[in-house]
Short mmCIF file of C-alpha atoms in Angstrom, two decimals:
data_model
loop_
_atom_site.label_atom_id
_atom_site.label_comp_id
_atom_site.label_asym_id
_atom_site.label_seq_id
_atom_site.Cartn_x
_atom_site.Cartn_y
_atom_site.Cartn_z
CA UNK P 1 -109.25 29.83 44.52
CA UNK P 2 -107.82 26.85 45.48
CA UNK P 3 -104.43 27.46 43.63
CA UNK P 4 -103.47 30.47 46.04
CA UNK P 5 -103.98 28.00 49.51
CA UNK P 6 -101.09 26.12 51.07
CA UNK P 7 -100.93 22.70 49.52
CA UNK P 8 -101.91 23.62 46.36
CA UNK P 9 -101.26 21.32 43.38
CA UNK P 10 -99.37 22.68 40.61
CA UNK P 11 -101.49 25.28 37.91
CA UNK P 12 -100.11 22.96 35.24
CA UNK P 13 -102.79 20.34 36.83
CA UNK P 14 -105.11 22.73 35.63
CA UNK P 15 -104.75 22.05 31.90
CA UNK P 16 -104.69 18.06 32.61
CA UNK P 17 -107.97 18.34 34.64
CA UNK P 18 -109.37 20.27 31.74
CA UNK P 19 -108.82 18.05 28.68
CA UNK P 20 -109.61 15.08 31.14
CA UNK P 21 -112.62 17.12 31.24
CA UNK P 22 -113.34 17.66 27.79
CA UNK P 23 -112.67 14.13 26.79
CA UNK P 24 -115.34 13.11 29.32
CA UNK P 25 -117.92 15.61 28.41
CA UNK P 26 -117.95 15.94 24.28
CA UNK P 27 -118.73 12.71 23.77
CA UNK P 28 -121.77 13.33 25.27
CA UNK P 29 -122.55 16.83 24.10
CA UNK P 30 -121.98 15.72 20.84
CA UNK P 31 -124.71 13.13 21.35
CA UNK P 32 -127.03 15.99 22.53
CA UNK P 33 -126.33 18.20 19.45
CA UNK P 34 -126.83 15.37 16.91
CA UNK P 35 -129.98 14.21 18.84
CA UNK P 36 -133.05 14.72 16.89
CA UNK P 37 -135.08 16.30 19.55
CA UNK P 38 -138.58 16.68 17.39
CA UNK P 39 -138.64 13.03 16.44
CA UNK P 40 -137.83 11.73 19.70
CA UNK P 41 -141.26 11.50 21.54
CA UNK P 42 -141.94 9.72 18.43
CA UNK P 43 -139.46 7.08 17.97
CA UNK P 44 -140.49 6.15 21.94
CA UNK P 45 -143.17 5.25 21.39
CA UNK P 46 -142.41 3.33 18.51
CA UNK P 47 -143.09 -0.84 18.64
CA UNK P 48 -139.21 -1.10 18.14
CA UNK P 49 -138.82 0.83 20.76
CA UNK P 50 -141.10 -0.08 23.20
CA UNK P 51 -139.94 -3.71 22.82
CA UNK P 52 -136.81 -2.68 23.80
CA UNK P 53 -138.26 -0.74 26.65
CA UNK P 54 -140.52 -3.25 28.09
CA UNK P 55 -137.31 -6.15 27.92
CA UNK P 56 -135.24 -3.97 29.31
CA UNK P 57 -137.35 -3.06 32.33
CA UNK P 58 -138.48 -6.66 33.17
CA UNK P 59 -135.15 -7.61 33.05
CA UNK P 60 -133.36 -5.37 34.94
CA UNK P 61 -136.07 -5.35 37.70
CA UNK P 62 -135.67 -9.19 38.24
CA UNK P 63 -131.92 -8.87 37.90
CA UNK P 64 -131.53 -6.05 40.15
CA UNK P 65 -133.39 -7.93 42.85
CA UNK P 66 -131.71 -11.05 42.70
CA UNK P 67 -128.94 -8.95 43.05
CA UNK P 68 -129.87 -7.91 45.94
CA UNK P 69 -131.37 -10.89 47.68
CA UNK P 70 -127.65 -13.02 46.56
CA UNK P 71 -125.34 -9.93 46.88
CA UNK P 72 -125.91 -8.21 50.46
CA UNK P 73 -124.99 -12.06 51.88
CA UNK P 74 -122.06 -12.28 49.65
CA UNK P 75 -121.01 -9.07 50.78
CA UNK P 76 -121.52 -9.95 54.58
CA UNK P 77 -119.68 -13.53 54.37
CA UNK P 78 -116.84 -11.82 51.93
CA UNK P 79 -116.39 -8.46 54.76
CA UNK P 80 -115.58 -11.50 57.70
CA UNK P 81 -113.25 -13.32 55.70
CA UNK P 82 -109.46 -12.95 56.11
CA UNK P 83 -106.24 -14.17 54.95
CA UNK P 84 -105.76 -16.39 51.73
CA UNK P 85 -109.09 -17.30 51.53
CA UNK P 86 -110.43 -13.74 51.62
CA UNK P 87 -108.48 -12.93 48.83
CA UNK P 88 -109.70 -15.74 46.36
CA UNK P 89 -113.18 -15.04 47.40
CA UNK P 90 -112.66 -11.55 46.57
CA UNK P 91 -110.93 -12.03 43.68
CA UNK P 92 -113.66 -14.90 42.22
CA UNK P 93 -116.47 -11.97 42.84
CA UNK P 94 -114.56 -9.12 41.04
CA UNK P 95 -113.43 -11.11 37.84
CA UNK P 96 -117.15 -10.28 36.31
CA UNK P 97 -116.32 -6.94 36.69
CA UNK P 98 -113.10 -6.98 34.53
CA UNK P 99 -113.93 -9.49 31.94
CA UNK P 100 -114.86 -8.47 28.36
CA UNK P 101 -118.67 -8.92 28.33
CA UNK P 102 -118.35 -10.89 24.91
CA UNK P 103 -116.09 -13.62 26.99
CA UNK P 104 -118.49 -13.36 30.10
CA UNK P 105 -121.28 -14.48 27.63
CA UNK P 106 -119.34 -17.24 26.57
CA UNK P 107 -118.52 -18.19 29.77
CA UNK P 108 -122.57 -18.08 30.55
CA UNK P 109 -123.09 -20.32 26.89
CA UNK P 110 -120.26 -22.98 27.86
CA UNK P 111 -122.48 -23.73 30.97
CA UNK P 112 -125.77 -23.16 30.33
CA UNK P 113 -126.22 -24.09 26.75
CA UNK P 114 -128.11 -26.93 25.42
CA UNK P 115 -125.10 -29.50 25.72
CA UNK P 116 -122.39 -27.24 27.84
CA UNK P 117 -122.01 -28.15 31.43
CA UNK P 118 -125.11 -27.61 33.55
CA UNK P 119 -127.56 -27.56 29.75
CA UNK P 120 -127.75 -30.68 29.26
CA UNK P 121 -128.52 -31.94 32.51
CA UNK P 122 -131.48 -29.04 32.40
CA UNK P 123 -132.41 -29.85 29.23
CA UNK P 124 -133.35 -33.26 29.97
CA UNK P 125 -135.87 -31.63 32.40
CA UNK P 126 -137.40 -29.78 29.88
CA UNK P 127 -135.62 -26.56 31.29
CA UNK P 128 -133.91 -24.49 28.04
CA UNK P 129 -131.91 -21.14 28.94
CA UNK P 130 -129.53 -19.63 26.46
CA UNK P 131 -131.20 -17.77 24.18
CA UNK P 132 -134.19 -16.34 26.47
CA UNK P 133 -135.18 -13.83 28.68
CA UNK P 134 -133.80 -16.26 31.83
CA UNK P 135 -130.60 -15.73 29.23
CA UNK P 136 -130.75 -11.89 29.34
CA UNK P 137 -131.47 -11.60 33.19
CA UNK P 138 -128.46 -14.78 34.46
CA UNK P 139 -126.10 -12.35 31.78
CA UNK P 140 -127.10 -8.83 33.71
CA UNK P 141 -126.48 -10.52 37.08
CA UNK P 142 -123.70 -12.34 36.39
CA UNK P 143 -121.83 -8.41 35.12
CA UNK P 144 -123.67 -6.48 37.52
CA UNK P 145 -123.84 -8.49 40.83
CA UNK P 146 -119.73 -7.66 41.40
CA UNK P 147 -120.55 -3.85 41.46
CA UNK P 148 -122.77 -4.31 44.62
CA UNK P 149 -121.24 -6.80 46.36
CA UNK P 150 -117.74 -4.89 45.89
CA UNK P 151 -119.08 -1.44 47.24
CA UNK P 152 -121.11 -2.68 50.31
CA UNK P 153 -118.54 -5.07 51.67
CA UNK P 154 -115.85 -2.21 51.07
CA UNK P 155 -118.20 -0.11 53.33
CA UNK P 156 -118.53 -2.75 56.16
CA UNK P 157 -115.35 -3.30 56.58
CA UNK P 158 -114.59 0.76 57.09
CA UNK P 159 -117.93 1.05 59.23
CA UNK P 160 -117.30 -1.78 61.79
CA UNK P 161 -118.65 -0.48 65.08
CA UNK P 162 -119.60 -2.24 68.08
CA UNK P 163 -123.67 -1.92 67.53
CA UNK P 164 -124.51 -5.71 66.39
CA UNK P 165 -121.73 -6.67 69.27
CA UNK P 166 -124.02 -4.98 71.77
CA UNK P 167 -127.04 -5.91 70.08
CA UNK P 168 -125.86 -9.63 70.87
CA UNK P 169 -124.95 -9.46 74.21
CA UNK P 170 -128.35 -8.03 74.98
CA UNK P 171 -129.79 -11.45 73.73
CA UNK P 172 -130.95 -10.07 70.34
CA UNK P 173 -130.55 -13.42 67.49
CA UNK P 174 -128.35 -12.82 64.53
CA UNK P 175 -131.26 -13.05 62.33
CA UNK P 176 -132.72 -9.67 64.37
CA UNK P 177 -129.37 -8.08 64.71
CA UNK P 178 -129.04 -8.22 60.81
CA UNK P 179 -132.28 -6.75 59.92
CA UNK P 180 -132.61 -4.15 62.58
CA UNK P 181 -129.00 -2.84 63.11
CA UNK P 182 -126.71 -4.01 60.25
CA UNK P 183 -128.77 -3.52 57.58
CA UNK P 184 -130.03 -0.02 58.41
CA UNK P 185 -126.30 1.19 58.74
CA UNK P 186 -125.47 0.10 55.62
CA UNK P 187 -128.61 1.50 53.60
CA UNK P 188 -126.86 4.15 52.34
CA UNK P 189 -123.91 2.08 50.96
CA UNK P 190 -126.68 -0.82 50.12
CA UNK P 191 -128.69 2.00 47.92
CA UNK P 192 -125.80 3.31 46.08
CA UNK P 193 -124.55 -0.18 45.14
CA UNK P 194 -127.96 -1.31 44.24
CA UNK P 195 -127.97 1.53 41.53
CA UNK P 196 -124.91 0.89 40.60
CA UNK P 197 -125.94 -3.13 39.70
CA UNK P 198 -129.25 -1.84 37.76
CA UNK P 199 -127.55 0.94 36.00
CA UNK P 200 -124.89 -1.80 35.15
CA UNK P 201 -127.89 -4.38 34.37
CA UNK P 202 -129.80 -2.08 32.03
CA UNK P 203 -126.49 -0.92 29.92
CA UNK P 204 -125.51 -4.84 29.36
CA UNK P 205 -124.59 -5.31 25.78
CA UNK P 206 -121.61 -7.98 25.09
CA UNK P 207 -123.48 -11.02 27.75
CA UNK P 208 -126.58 -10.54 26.56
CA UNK P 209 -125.89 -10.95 22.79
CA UNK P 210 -123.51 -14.32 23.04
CA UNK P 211 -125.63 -15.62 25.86
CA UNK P 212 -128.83 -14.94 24.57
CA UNK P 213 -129.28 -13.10 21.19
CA UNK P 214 -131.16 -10.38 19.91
CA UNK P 215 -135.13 -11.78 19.60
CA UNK P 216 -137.13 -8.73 19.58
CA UNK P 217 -139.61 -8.59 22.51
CA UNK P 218 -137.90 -11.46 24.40
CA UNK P 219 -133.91 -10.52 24.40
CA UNK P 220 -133.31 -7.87 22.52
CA UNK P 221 -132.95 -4.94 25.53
CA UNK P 222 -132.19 -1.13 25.10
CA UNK P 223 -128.35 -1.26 23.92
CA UNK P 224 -129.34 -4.29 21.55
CA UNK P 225 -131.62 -2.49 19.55
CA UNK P 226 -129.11 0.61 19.63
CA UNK P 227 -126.48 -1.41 18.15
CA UNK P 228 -128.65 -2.94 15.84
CA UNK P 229 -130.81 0.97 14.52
CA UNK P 230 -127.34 2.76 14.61
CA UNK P 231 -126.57 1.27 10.97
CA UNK P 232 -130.30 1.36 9.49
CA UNK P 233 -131.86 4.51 11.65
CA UNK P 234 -129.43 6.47 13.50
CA UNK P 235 -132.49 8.38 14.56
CA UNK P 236 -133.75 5.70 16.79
CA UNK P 237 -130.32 4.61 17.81
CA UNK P 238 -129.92 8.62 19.02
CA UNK P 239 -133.37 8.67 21.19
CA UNK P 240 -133.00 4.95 22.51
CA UNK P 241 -129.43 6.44 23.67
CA UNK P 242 -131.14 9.37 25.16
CA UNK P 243 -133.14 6.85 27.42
CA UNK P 244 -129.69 5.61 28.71
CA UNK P 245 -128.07 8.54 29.34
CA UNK P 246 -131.28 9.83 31.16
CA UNK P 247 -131.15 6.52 33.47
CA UNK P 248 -127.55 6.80 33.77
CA UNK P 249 -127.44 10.50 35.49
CA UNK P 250 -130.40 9.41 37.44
CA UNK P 251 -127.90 6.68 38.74
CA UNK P 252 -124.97 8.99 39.25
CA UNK P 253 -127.17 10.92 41.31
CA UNK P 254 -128.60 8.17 43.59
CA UNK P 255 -125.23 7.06 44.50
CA UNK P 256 -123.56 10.60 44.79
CA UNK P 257 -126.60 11.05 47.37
CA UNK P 258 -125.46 7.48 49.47
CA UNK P 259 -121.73 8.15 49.48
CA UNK P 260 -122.85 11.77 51.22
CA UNK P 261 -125.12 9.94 53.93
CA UNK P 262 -122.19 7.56 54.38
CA UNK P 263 -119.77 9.80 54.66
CA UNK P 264 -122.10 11.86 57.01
#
């Protein structure tokens, strides 16, 4: 036990750690007792549901990989920075992460909407994007893109090692040295942080609504029809939550799996 070892914390820890515990967990059980587990293979397959479904997935696909394809670079150009300048960059990537999502829609509508900022302009090219799925998908990356970029530069800056140095001086081009040594080190850190950005991208609720609505089958994702069935069928609400929570320990596991490999 570890309260008989040298070190030990105090037993009165014990009773913290366990209503942290419970306050965690009954939420969720709770969930799981009130779920109605004989309708839910029918509510899935439901068209309210599958819109959701099929929104949801396209979405957080395209979001997760222009998460990727923007974020890993970020992340790179962030890790070399130092100084003052490091610390507004970093700063400018984490606010996503800490503003309400309701405000972080806004923020999305006083740019991109029809007579905001950048609208207009893209408006007179015939090019409309609050309230549609290009809405839903500039919303998840805008939240989610912070979670990956955050996690894979904090592990390049506690894995630097001399491989893409030596990789250099035997004449191998940056380009090469990125994809072959780089990259491959960081997979496990990249993997976990790429979960992290999807599972943040499929639970996106606040962005999405201000920045692009509810329109079932075009922006109305899985939390969107939740908030909307919890009031008129709690039933659906209960199963489309099940969906979530299913994705979301999938998640959990995925990056509990990196951070061992890492840490390996």
């Amino acid at each position: 036990m570890i309260w008989k070892t040298a070190g030990a914390p105090p037993r009165w820890i014990l009773i913290g750690a366990v209503l942290g515990l419970l306050a965690l967990s009954l939420p969720i059980v709770g969930m799981l007792i009130d779920m109605p587990w004989s309708r839910v293979p029918e509510i899935l397959v439901s068209d309210t549901a599958i819109a959701a479904l099929g929104v949801s997935l396209r979405t957080v696909l395209v979001s997760t990989f222009i998460c990727v394809i923007l974020g890993v670079p970020l992340a790179i150009f962030t890790s070399r920075l130092t100084g003052k300048l490091g610390e507004v960059l970093r700063t400018a990537v984490t606010i996503p992460m800490v503003l309400p999502p309701v405000v972080a829609g806004l923020a999305l509508l006083s740019t991109f909407g029809k007579r905001k900022l950048l609208g207009e302009q893209l408006s007179m090219l015939g090019i409309d994007i609050a309230f549609t799925s290009m809405a839903v998908v500039m919303a998840q990356v805008f939240v989610a893109m912070p979670f990956l970029v955050t996690s894979l530069e904090a592990s390049i800056r506690s894995n630097r090692s001399s491989h893409a140095q030596i990789s250099a001086t035997l004449g191998a081009s940056p380009t090469y040295t990125l994809f072959h040594v780089t990259l491959p080190m960081l997979m496990p850190a990249l993997l976990s942080g790429t979960a992290l950005a999807a599972a943040r991208c499929l639970g996106e609720f606040g962005a999405t609504l201000t920045f692009a609505g509810s329109l079932e089958g075009r922006t109305r994702t899985i939390p969107l029809a939740i908030y909307l069935q919890r009031e008129v069928d709690p039933e659906t609400a209960l199963a489309l939550a099940l969906v979530l929570l299913v994705l979301a320990v999938l998640v959990v596991s995925v990056t509990s799996r990196g951070r061992k490999v890492e840490s390996a």
